[in-house]
Coordinates of C-alpha atoms in Angstrom, one line a residue:
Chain A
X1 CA 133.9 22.4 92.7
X2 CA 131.0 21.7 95.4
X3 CA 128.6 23.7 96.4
X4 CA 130.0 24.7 100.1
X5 CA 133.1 25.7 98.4
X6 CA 131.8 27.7 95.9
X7 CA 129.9 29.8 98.6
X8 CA 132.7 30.2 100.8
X9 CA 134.0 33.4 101.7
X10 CA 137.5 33.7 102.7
X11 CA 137.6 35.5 106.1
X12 CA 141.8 35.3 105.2
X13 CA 141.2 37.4 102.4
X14 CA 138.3 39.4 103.6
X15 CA 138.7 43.3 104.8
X16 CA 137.6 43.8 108.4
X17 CA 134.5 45.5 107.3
X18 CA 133.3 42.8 105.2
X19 CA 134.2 40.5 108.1
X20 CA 131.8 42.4 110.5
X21 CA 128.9 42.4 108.1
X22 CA 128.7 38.4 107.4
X23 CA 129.9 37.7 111.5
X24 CA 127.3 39.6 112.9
X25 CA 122.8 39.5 112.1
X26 CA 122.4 41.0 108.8
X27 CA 122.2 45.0 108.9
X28 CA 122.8 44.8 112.6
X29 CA 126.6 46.7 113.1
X30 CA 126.5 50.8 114.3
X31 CA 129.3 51.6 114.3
X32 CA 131.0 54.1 116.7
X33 CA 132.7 56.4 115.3
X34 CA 133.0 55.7 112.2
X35 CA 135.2 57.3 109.9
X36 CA 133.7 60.2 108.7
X37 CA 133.3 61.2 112.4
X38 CA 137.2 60.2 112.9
X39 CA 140.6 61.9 112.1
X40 CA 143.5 59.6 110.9
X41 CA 146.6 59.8 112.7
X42 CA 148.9 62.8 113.5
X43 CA 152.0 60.9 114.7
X44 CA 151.7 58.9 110.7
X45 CA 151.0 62.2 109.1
X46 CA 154.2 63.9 110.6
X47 CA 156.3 60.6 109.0
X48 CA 154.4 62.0 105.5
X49 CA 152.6 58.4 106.0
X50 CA 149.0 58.2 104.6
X51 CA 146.6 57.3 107.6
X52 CA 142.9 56.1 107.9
X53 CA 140.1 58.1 109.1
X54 CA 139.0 54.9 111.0
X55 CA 143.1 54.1 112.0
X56 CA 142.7 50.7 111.0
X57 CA 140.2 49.4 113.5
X58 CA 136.5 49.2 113.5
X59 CA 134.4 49.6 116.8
X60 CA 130.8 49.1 117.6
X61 CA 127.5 47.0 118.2
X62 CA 125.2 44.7 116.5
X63 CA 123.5 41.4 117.2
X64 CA 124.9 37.8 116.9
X65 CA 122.1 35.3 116.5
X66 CA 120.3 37.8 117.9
X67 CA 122.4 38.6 121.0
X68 CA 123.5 42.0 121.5
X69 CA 127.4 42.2 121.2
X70 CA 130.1 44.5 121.1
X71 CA 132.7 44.1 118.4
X72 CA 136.1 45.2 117.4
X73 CA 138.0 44.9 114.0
X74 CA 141.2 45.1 113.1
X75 CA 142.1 45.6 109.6
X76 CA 145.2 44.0 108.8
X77 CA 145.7 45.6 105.5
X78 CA 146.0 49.4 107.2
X79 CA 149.6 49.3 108.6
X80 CA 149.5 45.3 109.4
X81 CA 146.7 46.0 112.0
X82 CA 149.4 47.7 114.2
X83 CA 148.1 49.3 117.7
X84 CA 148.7 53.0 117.3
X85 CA 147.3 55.8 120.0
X86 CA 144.4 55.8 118.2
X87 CA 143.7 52.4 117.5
X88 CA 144.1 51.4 120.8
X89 CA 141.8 53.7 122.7
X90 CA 139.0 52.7 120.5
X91 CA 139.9 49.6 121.7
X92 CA 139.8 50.1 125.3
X93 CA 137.0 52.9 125.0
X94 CA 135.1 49.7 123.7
X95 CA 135.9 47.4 126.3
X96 CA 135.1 50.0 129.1
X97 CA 132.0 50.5 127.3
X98 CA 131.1 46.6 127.8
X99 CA 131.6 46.4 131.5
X100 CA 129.1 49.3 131.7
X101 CA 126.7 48.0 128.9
X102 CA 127.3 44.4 129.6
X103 CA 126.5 42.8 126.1
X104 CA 126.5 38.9 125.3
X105 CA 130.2 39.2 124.1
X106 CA 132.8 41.4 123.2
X107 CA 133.4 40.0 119.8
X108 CA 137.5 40.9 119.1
X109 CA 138.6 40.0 115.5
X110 CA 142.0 40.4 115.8
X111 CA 144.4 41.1 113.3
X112 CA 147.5 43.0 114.2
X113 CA 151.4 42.4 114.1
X114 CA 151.1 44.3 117.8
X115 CA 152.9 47.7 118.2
X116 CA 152.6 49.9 115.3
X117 CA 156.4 51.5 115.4
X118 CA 155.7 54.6 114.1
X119 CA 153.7 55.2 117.8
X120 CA 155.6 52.7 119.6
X121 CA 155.4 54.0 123.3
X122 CA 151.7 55.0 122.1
X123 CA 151.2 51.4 121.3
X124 CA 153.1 50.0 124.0
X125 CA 151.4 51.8 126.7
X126 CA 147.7 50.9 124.7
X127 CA 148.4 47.3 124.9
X128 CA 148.5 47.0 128.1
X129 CA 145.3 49.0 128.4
X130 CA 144.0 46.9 126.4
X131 CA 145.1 43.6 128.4
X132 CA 143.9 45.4 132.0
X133 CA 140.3 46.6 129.9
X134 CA 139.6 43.0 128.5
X135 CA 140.3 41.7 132.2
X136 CA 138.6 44.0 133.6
X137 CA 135.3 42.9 130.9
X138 CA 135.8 39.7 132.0
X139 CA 135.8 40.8 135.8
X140 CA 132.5 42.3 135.3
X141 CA 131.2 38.6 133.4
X142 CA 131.1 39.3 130.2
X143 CA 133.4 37.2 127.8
X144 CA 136.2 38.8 125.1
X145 CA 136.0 36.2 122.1
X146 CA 139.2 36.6 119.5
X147 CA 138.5 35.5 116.2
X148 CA 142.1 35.0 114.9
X149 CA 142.3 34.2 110.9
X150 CA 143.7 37.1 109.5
X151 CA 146.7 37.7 107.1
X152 CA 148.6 39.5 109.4
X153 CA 147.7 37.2 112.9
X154 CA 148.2 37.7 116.5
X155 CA 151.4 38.9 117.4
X156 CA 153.2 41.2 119.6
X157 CA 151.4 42.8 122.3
X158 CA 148.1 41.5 120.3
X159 CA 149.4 37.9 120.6
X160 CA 149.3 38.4 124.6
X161 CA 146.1 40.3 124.3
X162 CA 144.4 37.1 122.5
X163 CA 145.6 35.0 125.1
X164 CA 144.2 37.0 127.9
X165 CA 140.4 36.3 126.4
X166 CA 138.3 33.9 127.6
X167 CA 138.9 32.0 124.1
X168 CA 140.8 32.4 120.9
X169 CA 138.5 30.8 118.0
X170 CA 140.9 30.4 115.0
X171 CA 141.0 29.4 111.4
X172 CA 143.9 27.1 110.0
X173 CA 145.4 29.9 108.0
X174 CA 145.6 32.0 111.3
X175 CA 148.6 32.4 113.0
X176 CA 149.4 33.0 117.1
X177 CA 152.5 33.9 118.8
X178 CA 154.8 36.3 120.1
X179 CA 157.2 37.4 118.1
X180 CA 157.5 37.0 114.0
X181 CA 159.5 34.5 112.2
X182 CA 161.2 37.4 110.6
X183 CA 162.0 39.2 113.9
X184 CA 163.7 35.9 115.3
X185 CA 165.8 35.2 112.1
X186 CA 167.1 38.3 112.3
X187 CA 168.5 38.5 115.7
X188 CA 168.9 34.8 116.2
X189 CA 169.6 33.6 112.5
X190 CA 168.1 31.9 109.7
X191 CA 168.9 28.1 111.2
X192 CA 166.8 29.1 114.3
X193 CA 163.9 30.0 112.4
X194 CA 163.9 30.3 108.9
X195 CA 160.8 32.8 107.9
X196 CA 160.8 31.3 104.6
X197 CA 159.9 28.2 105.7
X198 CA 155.8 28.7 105.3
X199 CA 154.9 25.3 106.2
X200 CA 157.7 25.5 109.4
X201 CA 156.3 28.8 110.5
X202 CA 152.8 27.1 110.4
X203 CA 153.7 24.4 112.0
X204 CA 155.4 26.2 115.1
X205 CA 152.6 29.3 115.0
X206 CA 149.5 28.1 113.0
X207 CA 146.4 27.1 113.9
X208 CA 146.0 23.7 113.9
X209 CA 149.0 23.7 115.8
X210 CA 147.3 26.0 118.4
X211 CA 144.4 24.0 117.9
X212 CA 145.8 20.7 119.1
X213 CA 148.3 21.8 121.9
X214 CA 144.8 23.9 123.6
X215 CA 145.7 27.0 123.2
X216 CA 142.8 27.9 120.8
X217 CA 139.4 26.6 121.8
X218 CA 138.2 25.9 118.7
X219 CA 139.5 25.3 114.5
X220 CA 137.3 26.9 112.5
X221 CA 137.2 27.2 108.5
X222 CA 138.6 29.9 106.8
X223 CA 135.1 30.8 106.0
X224 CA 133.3 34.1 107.2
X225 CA 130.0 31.7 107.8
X226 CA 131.9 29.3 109.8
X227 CA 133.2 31.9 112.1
X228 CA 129.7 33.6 112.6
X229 CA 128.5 29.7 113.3
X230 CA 131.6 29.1 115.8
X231 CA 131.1 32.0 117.9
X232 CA 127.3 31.5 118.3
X233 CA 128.2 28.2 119.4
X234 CA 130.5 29.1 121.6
X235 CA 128.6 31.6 123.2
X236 CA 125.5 29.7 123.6
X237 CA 128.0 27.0 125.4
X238 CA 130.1 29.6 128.0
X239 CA 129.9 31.2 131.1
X240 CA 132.5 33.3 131.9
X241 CA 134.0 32.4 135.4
X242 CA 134.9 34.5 138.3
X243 CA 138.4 35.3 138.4
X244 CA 139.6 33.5 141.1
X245 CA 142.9 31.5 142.2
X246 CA 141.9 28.3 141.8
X247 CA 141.9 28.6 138.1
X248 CA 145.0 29.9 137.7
X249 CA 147.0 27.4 139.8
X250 CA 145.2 25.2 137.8
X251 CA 146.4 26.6 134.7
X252 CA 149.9 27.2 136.2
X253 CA 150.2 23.6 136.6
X254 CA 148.9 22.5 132.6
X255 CA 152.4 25.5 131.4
X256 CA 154.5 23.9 134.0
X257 CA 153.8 20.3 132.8
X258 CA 153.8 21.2 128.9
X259 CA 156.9 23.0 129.5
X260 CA 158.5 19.8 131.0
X261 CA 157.5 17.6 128.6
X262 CA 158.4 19.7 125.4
X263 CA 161.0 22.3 126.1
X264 CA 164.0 20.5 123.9
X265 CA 161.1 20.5 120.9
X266 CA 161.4 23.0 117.9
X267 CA 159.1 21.8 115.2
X268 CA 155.4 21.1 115.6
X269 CA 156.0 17.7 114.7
X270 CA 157.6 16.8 117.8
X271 CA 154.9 17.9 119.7
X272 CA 152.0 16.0 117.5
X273 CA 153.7 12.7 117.9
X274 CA 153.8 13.6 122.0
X275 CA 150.2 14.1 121.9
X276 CA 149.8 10.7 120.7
X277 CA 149.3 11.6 116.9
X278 CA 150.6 8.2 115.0
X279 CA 151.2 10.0 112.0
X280 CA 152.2 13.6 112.1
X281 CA 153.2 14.2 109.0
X282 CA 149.8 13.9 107.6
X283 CA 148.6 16.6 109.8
X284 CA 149.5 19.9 107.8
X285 CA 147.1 18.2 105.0
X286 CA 144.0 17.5 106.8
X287 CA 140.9 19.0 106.4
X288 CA 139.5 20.9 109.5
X289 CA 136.8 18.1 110.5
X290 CA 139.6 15.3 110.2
X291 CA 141.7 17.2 112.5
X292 CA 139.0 18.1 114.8
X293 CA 138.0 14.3 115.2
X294 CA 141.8 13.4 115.3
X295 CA 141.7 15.6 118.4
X296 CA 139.1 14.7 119.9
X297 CA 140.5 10.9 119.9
X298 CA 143.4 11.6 121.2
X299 CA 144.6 10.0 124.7
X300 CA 143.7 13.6 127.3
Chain B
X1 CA 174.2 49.4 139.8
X2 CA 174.1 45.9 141.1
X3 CA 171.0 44.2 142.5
X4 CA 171.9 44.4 146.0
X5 CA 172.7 47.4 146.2
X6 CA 169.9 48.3 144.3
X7 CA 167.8 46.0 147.4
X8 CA 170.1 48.0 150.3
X9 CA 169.0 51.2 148.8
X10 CA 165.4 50.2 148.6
X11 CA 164.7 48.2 152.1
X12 CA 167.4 49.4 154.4
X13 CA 165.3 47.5 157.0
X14 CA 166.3 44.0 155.3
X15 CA 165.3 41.9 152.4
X16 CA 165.8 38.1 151.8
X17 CA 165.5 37.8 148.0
X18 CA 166.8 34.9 146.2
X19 CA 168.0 35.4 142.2
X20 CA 167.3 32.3 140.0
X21 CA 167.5 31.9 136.4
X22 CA 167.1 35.7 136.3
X23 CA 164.2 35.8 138.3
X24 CA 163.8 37.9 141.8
X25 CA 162.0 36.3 144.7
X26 CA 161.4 36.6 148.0
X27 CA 160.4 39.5 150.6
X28 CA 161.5 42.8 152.3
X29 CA 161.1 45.1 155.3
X30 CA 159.3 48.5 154.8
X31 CA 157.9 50.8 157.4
X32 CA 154.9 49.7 156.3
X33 CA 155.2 45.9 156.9
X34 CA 156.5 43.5 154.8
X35 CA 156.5 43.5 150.8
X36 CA 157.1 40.7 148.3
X37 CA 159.5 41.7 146.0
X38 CA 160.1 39.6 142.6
X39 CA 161.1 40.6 138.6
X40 CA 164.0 40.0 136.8
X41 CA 168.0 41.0 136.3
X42 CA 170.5 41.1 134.2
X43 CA 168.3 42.4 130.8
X44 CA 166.3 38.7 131.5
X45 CA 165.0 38.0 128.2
X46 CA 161.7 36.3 129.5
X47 CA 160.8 32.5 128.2
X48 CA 158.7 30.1 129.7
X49 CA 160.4 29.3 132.7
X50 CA 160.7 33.5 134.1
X51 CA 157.0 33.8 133.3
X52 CA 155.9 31.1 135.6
X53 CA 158.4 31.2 138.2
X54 CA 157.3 34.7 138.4
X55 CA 153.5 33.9 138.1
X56 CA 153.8 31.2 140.9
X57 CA 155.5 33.2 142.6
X58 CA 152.4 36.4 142.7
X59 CA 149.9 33.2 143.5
X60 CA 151.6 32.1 146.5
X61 CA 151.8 35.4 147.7
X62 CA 148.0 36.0 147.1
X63 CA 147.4 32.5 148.6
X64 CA 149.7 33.1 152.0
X65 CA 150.0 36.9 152.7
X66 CA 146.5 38.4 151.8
X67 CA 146.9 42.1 151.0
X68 CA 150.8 42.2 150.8
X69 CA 152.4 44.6 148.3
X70 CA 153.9 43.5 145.4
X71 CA 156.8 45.1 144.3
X72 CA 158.4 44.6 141.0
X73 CA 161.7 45.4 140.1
X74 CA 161.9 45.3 135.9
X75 CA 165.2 44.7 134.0
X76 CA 164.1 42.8 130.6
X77 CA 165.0 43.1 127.2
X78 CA 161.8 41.8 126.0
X79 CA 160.9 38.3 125.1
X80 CA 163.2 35.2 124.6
X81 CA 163.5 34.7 120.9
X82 CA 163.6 31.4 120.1
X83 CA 161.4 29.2 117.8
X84 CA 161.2 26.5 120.7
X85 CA 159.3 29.2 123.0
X86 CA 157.1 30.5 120.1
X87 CA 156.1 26.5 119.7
X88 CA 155.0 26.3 123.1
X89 CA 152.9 29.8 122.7
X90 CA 155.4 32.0 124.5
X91 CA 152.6 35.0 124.3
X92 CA 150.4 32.7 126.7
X93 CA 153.0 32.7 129.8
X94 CA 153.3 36.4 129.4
X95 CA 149.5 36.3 129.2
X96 CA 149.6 33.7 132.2
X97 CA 151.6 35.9 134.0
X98 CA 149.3 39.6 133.6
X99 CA 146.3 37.4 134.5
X100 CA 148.3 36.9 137.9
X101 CA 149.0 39.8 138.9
X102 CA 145.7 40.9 137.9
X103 CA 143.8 38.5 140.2
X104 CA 146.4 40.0 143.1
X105 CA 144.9 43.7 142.0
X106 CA 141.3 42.3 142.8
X107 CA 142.0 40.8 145.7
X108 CA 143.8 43.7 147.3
X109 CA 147.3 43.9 146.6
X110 CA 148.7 46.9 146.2
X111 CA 151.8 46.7 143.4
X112 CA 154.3 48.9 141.7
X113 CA 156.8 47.9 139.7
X114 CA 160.4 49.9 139.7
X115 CA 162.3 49.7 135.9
X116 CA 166.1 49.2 137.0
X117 CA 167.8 48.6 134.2
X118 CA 165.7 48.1 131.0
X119 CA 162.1 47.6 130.2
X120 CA 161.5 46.8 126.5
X121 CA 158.3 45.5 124.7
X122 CA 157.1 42.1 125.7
X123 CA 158.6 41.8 128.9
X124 CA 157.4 45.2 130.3
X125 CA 153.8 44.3 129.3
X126 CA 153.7 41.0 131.0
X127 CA 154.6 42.6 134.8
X128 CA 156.0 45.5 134.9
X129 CA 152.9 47.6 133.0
X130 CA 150.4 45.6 134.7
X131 CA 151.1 47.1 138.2
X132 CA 149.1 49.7 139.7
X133 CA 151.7 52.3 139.1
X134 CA 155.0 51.7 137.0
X135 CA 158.4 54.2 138.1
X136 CA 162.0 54.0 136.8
X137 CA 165.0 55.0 137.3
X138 CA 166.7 57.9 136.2
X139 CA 169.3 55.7 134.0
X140 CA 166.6 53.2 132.7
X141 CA 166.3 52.3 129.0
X142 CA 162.2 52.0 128.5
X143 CA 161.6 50.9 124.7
X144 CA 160.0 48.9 121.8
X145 CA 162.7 49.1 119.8
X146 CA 166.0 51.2 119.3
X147 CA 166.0 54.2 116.8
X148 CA 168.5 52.5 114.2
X149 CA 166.6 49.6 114.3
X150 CA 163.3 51.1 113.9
X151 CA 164.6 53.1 110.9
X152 CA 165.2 49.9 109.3
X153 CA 162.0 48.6 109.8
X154 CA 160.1 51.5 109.5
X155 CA 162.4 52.6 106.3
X156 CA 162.0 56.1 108.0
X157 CA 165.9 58.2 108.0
X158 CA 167.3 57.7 111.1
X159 CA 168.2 61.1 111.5
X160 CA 165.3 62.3 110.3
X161 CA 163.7 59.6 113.8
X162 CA 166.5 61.4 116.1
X163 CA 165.1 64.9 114.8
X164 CA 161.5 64.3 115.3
X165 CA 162.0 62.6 118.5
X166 CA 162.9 65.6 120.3
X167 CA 159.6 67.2 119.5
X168 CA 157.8 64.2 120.2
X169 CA 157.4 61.5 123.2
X170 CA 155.6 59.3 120.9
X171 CA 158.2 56.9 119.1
X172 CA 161.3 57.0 120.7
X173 CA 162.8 55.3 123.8
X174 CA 163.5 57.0 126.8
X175 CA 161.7 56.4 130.4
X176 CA 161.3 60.3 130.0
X177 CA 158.8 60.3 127.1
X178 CA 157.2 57.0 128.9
X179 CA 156.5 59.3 131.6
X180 CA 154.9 62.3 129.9
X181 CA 152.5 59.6 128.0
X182 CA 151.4 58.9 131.0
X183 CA 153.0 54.9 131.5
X184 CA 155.4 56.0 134.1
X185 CA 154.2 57.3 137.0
X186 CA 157.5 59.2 138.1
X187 CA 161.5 59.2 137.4
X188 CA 163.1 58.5 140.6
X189 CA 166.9 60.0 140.5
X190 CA 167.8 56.9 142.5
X191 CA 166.8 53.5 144.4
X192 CA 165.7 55.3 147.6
X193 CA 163.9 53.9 150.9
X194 CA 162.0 57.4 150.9
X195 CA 160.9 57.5 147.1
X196 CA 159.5 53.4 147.7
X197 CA 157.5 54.6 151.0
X198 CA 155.7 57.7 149.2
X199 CA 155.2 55.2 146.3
X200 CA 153.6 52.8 148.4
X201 CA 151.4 55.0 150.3
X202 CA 150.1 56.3 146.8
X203 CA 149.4 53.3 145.7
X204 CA 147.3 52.2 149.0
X205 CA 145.5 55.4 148.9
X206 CA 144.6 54.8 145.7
X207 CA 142.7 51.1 145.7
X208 CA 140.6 49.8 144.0
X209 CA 143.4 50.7 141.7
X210 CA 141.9 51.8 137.8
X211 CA 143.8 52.9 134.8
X212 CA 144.7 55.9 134.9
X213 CA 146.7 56.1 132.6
X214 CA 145.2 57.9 129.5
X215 CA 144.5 60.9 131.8
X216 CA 147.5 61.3 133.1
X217 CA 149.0 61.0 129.4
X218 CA 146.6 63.7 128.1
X219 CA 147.4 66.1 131.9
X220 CA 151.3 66.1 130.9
X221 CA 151.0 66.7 127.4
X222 CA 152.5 63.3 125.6
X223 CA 149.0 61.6 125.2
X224 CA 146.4 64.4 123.9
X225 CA 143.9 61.8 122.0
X226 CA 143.7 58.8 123.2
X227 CA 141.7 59.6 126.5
X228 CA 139.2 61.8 124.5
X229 CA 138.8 58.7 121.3
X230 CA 138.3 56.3 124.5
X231 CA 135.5 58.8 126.7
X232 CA 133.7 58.9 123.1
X233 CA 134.0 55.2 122.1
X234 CA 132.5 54.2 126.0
X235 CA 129.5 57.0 126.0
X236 CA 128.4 57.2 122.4
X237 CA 125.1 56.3 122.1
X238 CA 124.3 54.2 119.4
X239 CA 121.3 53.7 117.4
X240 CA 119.7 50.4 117.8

C-alpha cells in the first residue's frame, strides 16, 4: 500500500463531525448550537424513537483556506440524514444567517435520504425553505457548495436542494437523484430497477455518472483531504452570477437537448457511449484522474 | 371536479388554457388584468418533459408579460418513477423548474399556486411550494406519503399513526394539518372567482414576497420550533 492511500481518510465512512474538522482550517468550526445547547426531537420521542440533541445536522462557521465560511452537516448515520422540523430550520436559520453575514461560501455537506417520515409535512414544508433560503444566498452573491459523498446521498427533497446550489462537488461513491432504487422497485417492479443491482444503481445515480453527464462540477476522491482541496479550488475559481434569465434559457435549452437525445436510455452505459466514450464498460473501474482526463477529452 | 370547471369557477371573465401531456398553459381574465395560469392535471406524475414545459412556460411569461401573476393550479402525485428519469437526474428539472419561478419572484411576479386535486412530495416542492402563497381546496389530498405506507416504512403500527395523527399536524396527510404548519396559506371550500381576487390582492400587497412561513406555522399552533431554532441559528453570535 502507497503512501497517499494509507493517509486517506474516507469521507464515505466518516461521521459529519469528523468531516467538518479535516474540510475546514484546523480548530477553526463554532458551532451554533451545538448540542448541549439543543433538545432532540419531540415528534421522534412521541414514536418512543431515540433522537439527537444536535437532530442529525451540524451548523456553524470556520475558515476554509483561510476564508470565512458557513457550513452545514448532515449526518447520515442519525435517521439517514432525514430533514425533520428541526433539522431543517437550522438549516435555513443558517442560510438566512449568510445573506446577512455574507461569508466566502456556504459550505453544505449533504447527506440525507430527504424527508424524514416520522415529520413528513415538517420536512416537506422545510425543504422547500430550504430551496427558497439557498436561492435566496445565492441572490445576495454568496455561493451554496454541496459536497455529496455520503453513505446515505442526495435524495428526495435534498436531491432537488443540491441541484439548486451553485455546484455539487461529489465523490465516486456518492450518489444523486430523486427518488431511491428501493422506492422505484417497489411501486414499479424489480425489472425497472432492481436495488440490488449496486453497480446498476451506480451507474444510473453515482458519481461518475453525474460527473460526466455535468451535473456535478467536479469528481473528487473519497478522501476528506481531497474534498477540503476541491472546494478551495473551487472557490478561489467562482463568482456566483446574478440570477437573471439569460442563464436559465440557457440551461433550459442544455435539459431540453439531453432529454432528446437520451430519453429511450436506462443504463448509464447508453449514455457514456453517447458522449463519445469508446469503451464504456471500462468506466465503473477507472480511477478518478483517468476519468477526469477521459472527460475532459471528450468531443463538447 | 373537472379542469374546466374548475377554470369557469376561477376566471368567469375567460381563460384560454391549453392541457398537454398533463401540463396547464396558457392565460386568464381577472379583475385585476390578465394572469398566466399553468400546473398540472390528472395526479401528473412529473418527469422531465412537465418540468420544462412548465419551466419554459414561467420564462416566457417573465420574458413577454413583465409583472403578470402566476397562478398555479397543482394536481401531482409526486415524481415519475422510473430509472430512465433518475438517469437523466430527474431532481435537476424539478430543481430547474423552482429556480424559474424563483427568478419570476425577483423580478416581480406575483404567484400562488391552488392544490386541486393532490399535492404529494416531489411534485409539490418543484412549483406548487415555491409560490408566494400556496391554498387548496377543501377536497385536496396534500402528502409525502400515505399512513399505511408510512407504517411500513417507518415499521411504526398503523393504528397507532391514525391515533397520533389526530393530536398531531406533523406526520399525516391532510391539506388541514398543511395549513396549521404554516405551508398552506388557507382552505378554500371551493374554486371561486372571489376567494382567487382576495388571494391575489394579498399576494400583491405583500411583495417583495419572503418566507413566511415558519411564523405563520409557529402563530397557528402546528409549527412551535422551527421558527424559534431558525431566529437562533441566524443571530447567534459566534466566537471567532
Amino acid at each position: 500500500m502507497n503512501h497517499a492511500l494509507a493517509s486517506r481518510h474516507s469521507w464515505f465512512e466518516a461521521s459529519a463531525r469528523t468531516r467538518l474538522a479535516g474540510l475546514l482550517d484546523a480548530g477553526s468550526f463554532r458551532e451554533i448550537l451545538p448540542p448541549a445547547e439543543s433538545q432532540p426531537s419531540p415528534h421522534l420521542a412521541q414514536l418512543d424513537l431515540p433522537g439527537a440533541f444536535d437532530d442529525g445536522v451540524i451548523v456553524g462557521g470556520g475558515r476554509l483556506s483561510g476564508q470565512s465560511v458557513l457550513v452545514a452537516a448532515q449526518e447520515g448515520q442519525f435517521m439517514g440524514g432525514a430533514v425533520g422540523e428541526i433539522h431543517g430550520a437550522k438549516i435555513v436559520g443558517l442560510l438566512r444567517r449568510a445573506v446577512k453575514e455574507k461569508p466566502a461560501a456556504v459550505l453544505f455537506l449533504i447527506d440525507s435520504g430527504g424527508v424524514r417520515l416520522h415529520e413528513a409535512n415538517a420536512g416537506l414544508i422545510a425543504i422547500s425553505e430550504i430551496m427558497r433560503a439557498v436561492l435566496e444566498a445565492r441572490a445576495a452573491g454568496v455561493p451554496v457548495i454541496a459536497l455529496v459523498g455520503g453513505s446515505c446521498g442526495a435524495f428526495g427533497g435534498m436531491g432537488i436542494v443540491a441541484k439548486l446550489c451553485s455546484a455539487i462537488l461529489m465523490s465516486e461513491e456518492g450518489r444523486l437523484a430523486l427518488s431511491g432504487p428501493e422506492v422505484i422497485e417497489t411501486v414499479a417492479g424489480v425489472e425497472e430497477f432492481d436495488a440490488k443491482d449496486r453497480a446498476l444503481v451506480w451507474r444510473v445515480t453515482g458519481g461518475k455518472h453525474r460527473y460526466l453527464m455535468g451535473d456535478c462540477a467536479a469528481l473528487l476522491e473519497d478522501d476528506i483531504a481531497a474534498f477540503r482541496n476541491g472546494a478551495a479550488e473551487f472557490l478561489a475559481a467562482w463568482h456566483e452570477p446574478e440570477p437573471g434569465l439569460a442563464c436559465l434559457r440557457a440551461r433550459q435549452s442544455v435539459l431540453e437537448k439531453r432529454l432528446a437525445a437520451y430519453a429511450s436510455y436506462r443504463d448509464g452505459l447508453q449514455v457514456w457511449a453517447a458522449l463519445g466514450i469508446a469503451q464504456p464498460e471500462t468506466v465503473p473501474m477507472l480511477d478518478r484522474d483517468s476519468l477526469v482526463a477521459l472527460k475532459e477529452g471528450l468531443p463538447t | 371536479m373537472s379542469l374546466n370547471d374548475i377554470l369557469d369557477a376561477l376566471f368567469p371573465a375567460g381563460h384560454a388554457v391549453a392541457v398537454a401531456n398533463q401540463v396547464i398553459t396558457g392565460e386568464a381574465q381577472t379583475a385585476q388584468g390578465p394572469v398566466a395560469v399553468l400546473g398540472t392535471t390528472d395526479a401528473a406524475a412529473i418527469d422531465h418533459a412537465m418540468a420544462l414545459a412548465l419551466a419554459s412556460f414561467v420564462l416566457d411569461t417573465v420574458e413577454r408579460h413583465p409583472g403578470r401573476p402566476l397562478v398555479f393550479l397543482v394536481d401531482t402525485s409526486g415524481q415519475a418513477l422510473s430509472r430512465g428519469q433518475e438517469l437523466l437526474c430527474l431532481n435537476g428539472s424539478l430543481a430547474h423548474l423552482a429556480s424559474c419561478v424563483d427568478l419570476a419572484r425577483r423580478q416581480g411576479h406575483p404567484s400562488l399556486s391552488l392544490v386541486t386535486a393532490n399535492a404529494v412530495s416531489g411534485g409539490f416542492l418543484s412549483f406548487g411550494l415555491m409560490a408566494d402563497k400556496a391554498f387548496a381546496l377543501a377536497e385536496a389530498q396534500v402528502r409525502v406519503m400515505d399512513l399505511r405506507a408510512m407504517a411500513r416504512v417507518t415499521k411504526i403500527a398503523h393504528e397507532r399513526l391514525v391515533d397520533l395523527a389526530t393530536a398531531s399536524p406533523i406526520f399525516a396527510p391532510g391539506a388541514e394539518n398543511y395549513l396549521r404548519m404554516g405551508g398552506i396559506e388557507a382552505i378554500w371550500p371551493a374554486p371561486s372567482a372571489a376567494l382567487l381576487e382576495s388571494a391575489l390582492t394579498t399576494v400583491r400587497q405583500t411583495l417583495p414576497a419572503s418566507d413566511q412561513r415558519m411564523g405563520v406555522g409557529l402563530t397557528r399552533g402546528g409549527r412551535q420550533l422551527a421558527a424559534g431554532i431558525a431566529k437562533i441559528v441566524q443571530s447567534t453570535r459566534v466566537g471567532a
